[in-house]
Structure formats: structure tokens, C-alpha cells
Short mmCIF file of C-alpha atoms and ligand atoms in Angstrom, two decimals:
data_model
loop_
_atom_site.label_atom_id
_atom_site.label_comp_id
_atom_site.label_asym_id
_atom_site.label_seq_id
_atom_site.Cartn_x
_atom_site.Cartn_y
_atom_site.Cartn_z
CA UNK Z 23 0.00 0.00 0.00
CA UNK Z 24 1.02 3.60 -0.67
CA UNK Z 25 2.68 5.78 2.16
CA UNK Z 26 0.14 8.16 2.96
CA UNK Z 27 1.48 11.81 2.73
CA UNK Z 28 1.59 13.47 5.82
CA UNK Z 29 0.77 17.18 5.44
CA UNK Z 30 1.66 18.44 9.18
CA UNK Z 31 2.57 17.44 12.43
CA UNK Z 32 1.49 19.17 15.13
CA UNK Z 33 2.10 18.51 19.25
CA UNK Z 34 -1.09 16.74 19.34
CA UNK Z 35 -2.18 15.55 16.24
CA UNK Z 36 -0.55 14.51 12.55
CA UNK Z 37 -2.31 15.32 9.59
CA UNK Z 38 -2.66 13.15 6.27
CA UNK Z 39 -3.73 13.34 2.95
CA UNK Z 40 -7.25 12.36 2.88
CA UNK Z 41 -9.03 9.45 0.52
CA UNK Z 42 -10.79 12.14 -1.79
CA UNK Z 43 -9.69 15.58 -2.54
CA UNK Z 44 -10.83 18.10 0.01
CA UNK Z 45 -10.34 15.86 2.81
CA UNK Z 46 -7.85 15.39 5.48
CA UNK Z 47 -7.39 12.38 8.18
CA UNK Z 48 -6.35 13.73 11.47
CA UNK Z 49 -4.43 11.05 13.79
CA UNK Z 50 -4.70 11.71 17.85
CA UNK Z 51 -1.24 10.90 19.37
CA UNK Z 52 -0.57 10.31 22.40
CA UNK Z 53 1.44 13.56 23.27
CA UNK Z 54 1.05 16.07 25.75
CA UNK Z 55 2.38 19.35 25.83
CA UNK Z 56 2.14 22.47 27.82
CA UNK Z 57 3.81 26.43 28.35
CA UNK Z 58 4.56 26.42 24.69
CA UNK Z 59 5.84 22.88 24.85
CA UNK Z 60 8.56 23.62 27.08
CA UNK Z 61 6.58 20.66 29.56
CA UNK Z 62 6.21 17.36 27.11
CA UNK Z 63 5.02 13.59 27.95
CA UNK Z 64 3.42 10.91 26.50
CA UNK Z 65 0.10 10.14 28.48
CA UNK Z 66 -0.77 6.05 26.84
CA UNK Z 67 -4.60 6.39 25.58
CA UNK Z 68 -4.42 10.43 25.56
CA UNK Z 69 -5.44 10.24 21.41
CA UNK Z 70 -8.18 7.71 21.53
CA UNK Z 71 -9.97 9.45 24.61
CA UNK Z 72 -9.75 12.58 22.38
CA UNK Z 73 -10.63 11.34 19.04
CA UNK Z 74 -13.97 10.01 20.52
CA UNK Z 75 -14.92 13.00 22.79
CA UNK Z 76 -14.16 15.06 19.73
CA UNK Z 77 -16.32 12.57 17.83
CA UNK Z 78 -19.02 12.93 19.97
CA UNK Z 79 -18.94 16.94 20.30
CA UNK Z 80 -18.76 17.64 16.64
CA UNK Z 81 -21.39 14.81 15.82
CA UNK Z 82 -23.70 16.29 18.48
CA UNK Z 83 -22.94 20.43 16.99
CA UNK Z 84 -23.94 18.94 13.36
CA UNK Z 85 -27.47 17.74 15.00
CA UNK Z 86 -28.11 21.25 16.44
CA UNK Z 87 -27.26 22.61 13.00
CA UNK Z 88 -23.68 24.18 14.39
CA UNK Z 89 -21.52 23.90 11.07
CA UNK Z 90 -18.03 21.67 11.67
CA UNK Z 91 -15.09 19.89 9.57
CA UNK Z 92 -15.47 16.62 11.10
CA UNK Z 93 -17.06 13.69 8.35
CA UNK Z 94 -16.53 10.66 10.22
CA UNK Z 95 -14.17 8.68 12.46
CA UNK Z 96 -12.13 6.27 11.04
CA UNK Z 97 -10.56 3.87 13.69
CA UNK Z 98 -9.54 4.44 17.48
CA UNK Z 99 -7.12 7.11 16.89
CA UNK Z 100 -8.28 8.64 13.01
CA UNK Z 101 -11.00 11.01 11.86
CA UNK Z 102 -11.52 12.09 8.44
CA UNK Z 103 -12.32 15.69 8.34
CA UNK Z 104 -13.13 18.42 5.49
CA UNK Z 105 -9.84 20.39 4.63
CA UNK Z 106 -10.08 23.83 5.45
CA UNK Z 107 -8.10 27.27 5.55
CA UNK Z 108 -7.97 27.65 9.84
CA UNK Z 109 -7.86 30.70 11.00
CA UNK Z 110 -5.22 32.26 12.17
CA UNK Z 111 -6.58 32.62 16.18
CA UNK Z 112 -7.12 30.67 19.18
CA UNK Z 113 -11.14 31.78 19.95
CA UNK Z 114 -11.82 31.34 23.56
CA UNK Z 115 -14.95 31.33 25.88
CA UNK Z 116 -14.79 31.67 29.27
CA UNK Z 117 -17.92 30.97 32.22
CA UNK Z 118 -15.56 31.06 34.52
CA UNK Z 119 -12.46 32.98 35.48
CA UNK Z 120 -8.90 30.79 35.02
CA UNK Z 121 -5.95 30.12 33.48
CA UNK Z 122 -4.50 33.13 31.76
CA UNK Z 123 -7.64 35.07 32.84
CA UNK Z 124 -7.02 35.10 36.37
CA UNK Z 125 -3.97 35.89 36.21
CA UNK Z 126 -4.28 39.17 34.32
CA UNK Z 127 -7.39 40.59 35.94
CA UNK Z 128 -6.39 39.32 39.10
CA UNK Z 129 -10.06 37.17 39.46
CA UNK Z 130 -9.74 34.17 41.49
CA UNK Z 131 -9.95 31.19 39.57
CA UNK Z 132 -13.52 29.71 39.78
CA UNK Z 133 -15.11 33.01 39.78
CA UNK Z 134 -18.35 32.72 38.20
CA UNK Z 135 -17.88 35.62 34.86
CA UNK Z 136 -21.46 37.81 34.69
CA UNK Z 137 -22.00 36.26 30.86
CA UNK Z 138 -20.03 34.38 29.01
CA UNK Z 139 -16.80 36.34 27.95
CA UNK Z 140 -14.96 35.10 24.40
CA UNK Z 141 -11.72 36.37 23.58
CA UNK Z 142 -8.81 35.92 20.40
CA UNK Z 143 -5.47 35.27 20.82
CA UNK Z 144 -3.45 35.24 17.65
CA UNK Z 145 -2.41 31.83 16.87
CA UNK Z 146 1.40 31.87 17.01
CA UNK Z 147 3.85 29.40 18.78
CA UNK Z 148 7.07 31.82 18.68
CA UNK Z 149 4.90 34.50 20.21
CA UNK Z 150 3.17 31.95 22.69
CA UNK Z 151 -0.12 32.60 21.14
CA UNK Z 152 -0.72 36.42 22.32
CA UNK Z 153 -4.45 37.84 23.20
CA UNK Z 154 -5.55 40.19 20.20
CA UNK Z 155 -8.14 42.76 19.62
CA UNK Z 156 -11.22 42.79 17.47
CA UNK Z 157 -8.82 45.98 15.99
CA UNK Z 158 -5.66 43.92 15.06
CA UNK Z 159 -7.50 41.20 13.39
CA UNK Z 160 -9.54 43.94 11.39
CA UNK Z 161 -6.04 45.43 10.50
CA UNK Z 162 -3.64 42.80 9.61
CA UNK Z 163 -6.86 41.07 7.81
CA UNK Z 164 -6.86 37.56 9.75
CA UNK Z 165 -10.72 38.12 9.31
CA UNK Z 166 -12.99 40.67 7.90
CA UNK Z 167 -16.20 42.15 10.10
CA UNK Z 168 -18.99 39.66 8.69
CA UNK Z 169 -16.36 36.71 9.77
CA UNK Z 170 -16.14 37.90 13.08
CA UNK Z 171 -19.41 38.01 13.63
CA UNK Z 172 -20.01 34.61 12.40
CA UNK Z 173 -17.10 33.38 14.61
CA UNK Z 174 -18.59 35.59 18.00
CA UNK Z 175 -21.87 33.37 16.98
CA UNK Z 176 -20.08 30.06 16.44
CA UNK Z 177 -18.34 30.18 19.55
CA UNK Z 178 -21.65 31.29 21.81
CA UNK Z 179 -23.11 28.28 19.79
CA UNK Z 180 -20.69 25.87 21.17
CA UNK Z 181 -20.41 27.48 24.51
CA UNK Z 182 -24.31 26.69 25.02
CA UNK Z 183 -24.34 23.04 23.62
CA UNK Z 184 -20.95 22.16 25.50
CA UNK Z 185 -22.28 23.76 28.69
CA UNK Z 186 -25.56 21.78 28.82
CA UNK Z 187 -24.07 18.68 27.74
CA UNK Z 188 -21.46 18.99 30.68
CA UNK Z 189 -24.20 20.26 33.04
CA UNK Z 190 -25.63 17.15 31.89
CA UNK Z 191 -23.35 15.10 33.70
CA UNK Z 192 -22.14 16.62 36.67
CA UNK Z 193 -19.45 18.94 35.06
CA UNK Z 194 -19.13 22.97 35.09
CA UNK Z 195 -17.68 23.83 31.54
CA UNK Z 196 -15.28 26.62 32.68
CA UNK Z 197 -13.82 27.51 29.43
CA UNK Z 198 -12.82 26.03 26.24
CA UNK Z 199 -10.93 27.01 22.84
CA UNK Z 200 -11.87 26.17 19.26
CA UNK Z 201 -10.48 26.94 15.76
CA UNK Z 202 -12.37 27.89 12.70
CA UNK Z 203 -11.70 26.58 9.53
CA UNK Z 204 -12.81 28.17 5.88
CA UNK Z 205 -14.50 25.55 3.15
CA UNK Z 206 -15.57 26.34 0.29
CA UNK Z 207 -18.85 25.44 -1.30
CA UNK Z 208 -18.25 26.42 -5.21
CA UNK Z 209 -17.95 30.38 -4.85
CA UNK Z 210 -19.43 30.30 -1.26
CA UNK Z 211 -17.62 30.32 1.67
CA UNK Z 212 -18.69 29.41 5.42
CA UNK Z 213 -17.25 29.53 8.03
CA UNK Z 214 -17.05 25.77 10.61
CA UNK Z 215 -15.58 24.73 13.72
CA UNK Z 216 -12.57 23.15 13.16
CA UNK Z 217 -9.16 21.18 14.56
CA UNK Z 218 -10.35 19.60 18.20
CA UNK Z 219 -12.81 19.71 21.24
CA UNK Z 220 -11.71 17.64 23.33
CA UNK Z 221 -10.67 17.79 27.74
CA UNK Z 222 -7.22 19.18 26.21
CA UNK Z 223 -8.85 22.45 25.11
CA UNK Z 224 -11.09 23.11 27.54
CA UNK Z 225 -11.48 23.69 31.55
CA UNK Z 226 -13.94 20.72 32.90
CA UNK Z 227 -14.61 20.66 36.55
CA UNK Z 228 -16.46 18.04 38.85
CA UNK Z 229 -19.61 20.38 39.52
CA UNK Z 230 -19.76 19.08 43.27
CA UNK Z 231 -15.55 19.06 44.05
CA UNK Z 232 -14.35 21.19 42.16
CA UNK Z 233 -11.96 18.72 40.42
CA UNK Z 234 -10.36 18.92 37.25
CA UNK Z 235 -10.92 16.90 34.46
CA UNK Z 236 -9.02 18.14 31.70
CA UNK Z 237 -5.01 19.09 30.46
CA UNK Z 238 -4.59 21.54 33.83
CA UNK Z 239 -3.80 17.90 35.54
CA UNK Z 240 -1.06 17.42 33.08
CA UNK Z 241 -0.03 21.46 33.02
CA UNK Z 242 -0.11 21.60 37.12
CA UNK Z 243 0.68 17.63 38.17
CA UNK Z 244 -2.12 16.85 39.58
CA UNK Z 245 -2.32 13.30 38.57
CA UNK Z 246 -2.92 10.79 35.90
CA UNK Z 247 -4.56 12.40 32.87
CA UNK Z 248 -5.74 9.04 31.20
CA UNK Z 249 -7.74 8.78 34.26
CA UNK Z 250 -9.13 12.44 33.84
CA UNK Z 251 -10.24 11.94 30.68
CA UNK Z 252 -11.41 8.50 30.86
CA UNK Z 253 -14.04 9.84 33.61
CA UNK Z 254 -15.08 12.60 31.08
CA UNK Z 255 -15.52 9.85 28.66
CA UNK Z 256 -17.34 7.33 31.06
CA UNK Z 257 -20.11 10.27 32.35
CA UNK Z 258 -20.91 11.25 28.60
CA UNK Z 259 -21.19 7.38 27.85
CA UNK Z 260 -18.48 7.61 25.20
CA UNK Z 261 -16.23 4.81 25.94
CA UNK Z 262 -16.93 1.90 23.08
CA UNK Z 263 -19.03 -1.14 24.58
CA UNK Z 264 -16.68 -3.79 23.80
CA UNK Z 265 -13.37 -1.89 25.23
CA UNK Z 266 -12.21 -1.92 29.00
CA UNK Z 267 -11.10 1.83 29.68
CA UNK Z 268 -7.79 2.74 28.91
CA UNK Z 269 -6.13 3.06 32.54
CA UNK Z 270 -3.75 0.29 33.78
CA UNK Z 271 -6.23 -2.44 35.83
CA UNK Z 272 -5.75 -2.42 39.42
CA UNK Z 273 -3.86 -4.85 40.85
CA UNK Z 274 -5.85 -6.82 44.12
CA UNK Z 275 -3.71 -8.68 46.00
P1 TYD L 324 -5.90 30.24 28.90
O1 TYD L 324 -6.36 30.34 30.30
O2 TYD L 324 -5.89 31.52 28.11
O3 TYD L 324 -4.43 29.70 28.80
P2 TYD L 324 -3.72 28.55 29.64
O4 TYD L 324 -4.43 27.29 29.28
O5 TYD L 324 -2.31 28.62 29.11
O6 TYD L 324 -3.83 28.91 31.08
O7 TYD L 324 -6.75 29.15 28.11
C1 TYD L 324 -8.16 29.19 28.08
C2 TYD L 324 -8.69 27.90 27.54
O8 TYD L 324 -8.35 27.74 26.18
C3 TYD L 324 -8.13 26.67 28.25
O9 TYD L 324 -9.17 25.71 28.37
C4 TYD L 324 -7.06 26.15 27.33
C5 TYD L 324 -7.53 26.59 25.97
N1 TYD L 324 -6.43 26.95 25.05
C6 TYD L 324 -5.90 25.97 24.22
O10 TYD L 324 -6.35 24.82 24.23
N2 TYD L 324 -4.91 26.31 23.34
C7 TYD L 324 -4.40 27.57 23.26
O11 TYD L 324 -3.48 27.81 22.45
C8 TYD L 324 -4.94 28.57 24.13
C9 TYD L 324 -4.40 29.97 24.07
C10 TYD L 324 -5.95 28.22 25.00
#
């Protein structure tokens, strides 16, 4: 069989030519990476937890009508996705104050925000990804006016299906990233979510203790993220039938 051709490797995922033009297979590896990648590990089961919760959260935005790349999933660690022009920034939404938040504003972390508050940060590694204005992305043209209000719409969208469906099962969504990818539909184009959602890109805490359920275990040592994400998994009834989790059995003596 053919090599496929890889198109880009990135710290969590490796892209591939897809079957048919337009189309792109992302594979989840098992990498984890924080501060700019200056903290890396491999975290065993990390890219199938995250190819099905993204599975599941861009399967359940197409049924409410929420545009997104994804087509289907391919095997345990492979999606096939519509190829798409990303754009260049990191959208955020925030219910909750944390994370870079907090420490700007000075908010303790858990704060409850008075609405939901979505900010850009312009998606650059050698600049650490810094937080942008409405005014800069009008300027340097990363996106004209009627994208940004598409994306400001997109990312309330998500916000409100992500937030019930944690509510759903005992988890406060604190905030969450996406990226928004351009296809093009002959002339036309629209604007979808894009890349990932998945515990790695978002804040998840236990709504009764507080605790976290997402990459802050990896970025502050907390614990063992298979087992973070596994519970995520478990509560939204993700993990496949016929497969025993992904965490090491417990030995009984
Ligand atoms: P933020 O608090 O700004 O940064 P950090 O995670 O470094 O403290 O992040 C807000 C949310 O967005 C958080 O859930 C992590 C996610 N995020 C990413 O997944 N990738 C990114 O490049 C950025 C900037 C944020």
C-alpha cells in the first residue's frame, strides 16, 4: 500500500492526505504538551480518549445545525475531516475565570464571569499565542467584520451546547478554545468549527468538588490524565461497549 502523505505534524495531532480531494485524516497521538511545549510527555490512551470526545462533540454540533469539519471517524485514533483554511486565532470562551484570565485581571480562579466572555489570541507558537483585539485582526486582515461576527456566533453556539451537555453530567464547563476553519462550497464560503474539542482544550470541573478533568492535571501535576479523561468519557457514555477503559487495571492482592 502507498505511504500516505503526511501534510503536518502538530504537538497533538498529525495530519494526512485524505481518501478524496478536500479531505484530510487527522491522527490523535498520544502527546502532551504544555507552556509552549517547554513541559512534554506521553500520556498512553491520551489520542483515543480525544478522538472520541471530539467525535461525539462535533457529531452532536452537526445535529443542532452548528456547522463543523469533522465527516466521520475512522478507527480508534483517526477522523476524516473536510480540509479547510484555519484561521489564524485561538477563539476562547470563558464561564468562569482561570488560566490566563485570572492571572491578568487578578479574578480568582472559579469566579463565576457575569456572561459568558470570548476572547482571540493570535495563533502563534514563537509568540506563545498572544491575546488580540477585534482591531488587530480587522487590521492585519486575519478576518474581515462579517467573519467575526459569524465566529462571535459560532463560539456562543458551542459554549451553550458544550455547557448543557457537561451540566448534563455533573461537570461545570469553565472555558474552552476552538479553531475555525474556511470551506468552500463552489464560490461560497462558510465559516465551521474546526481542529479539536476535546478535555485538552477546555477547563472541565467536577460540579460538586471542584476537580479537574481536563489538560490543567497534566499542566499543574495533579495526577494521571488518562484517568481524567477517561471519567469525562465514562459520564458522557463515550467509551466503546466492547473496550475496558484505557487506565492500567488495578492490581488486588
Ligand atoms: P488560557 O487560560 O488563556 O491559557 P492557559 O491554558 O495557558 O492557562 O486558556 C483558556 C482555555 O483555552 C483553556 O481551556 C485552554 C484553551 N487553550 C488551548 O487549548 N490552546 C491555546 O493555544 C490557548 C491559548 C488556549
Amino acid at each position: 500500500m502507498a505511504r500516505r502523505k503526511k501534510i503536518y505534524e502538530g504537538k497533538a495531532k498529525t495530519l494526512y492526505e485524505g481518501p478524496e480531494p478536500g479531505t484530510i485524516v487527522q491522527y490523535f497521538k498520544d502527546d502532551a504538551t504544555a507552556f509552549n511545549a517547554e513541559k512534554k510527555d506521553v500520556i498512553e490512551g491520551k489520542g483515543v480518549l480525544n478522538n472520541l470526545l471530539s467525535e461525539y462533540f462535533m457529531l452532536g454540533l452537526g445535529q443542532v445545525g452548528v456547522p463543523t469539519h469533522f465527516i466521520k471517524r475512522l478507527n480508534m485514533r483517526e477522523q476524516l475531516v473536510r480540509s479547510c483554511e484555519i484561521v489564524p486565532l485561538e477563539v476562547i470562551v470563558r464561564n468562569y475565570a482561570a488560566g490566563t484570565m485570572s492571572k491578568r485581571l487578578g479574578i480568582e480562579e472559579g469566579t463565576q464571569l457575569p456572561r459568558p466572555i470570548v476572547e482571540y489570541c493570535y495563533k502563534d507558537d514563537s509568540l506563545g499565542d498572544p491575546l488580540v483585539t477585534e482591531e488587530h485582526i480587522a487590521a492585519f486582515g486575519w478576518a474581515s467584520q462579517q467573519d467575526m461576527e459569524d465566529i462571535l456566533s459560532l463560539a456562543l453556539r458551542v459554549n451553550d451546547f458544550l455547557s448543557g451537555i457537561m451540566f448534563g453530567v455533573g461537570i461545570k464547563l469553565v472555558d474552552f478554545k476552538i479553531e475555525i476553519g474556511r470551506v468552500y462550497d463552489g464560490d461560497f464560503q462558510r465559516l465551521v468549527v474546526a481542529d479539536e474539542i476535546s478535555p485538552d482544550s477546555c477547563r472541565l470541573w467536577d460540579m460538586e468538588t471542584n476537580q479537574k478533568l481536563d489538560k490543567d492535571v497534566f499542566r499543574r501535576d495533579l495526577g494521571n490524565l488518562t484517568d481524567a479523561y477517561t471519567e469525562v468519557a465514562r459520564r458522557l457514555g463515550v467509551m466503546p461497549k466492547n473496550q475496558t477503559p484505557v487506565t492500567k487495571p488495578t492490581l488486588i492482592n
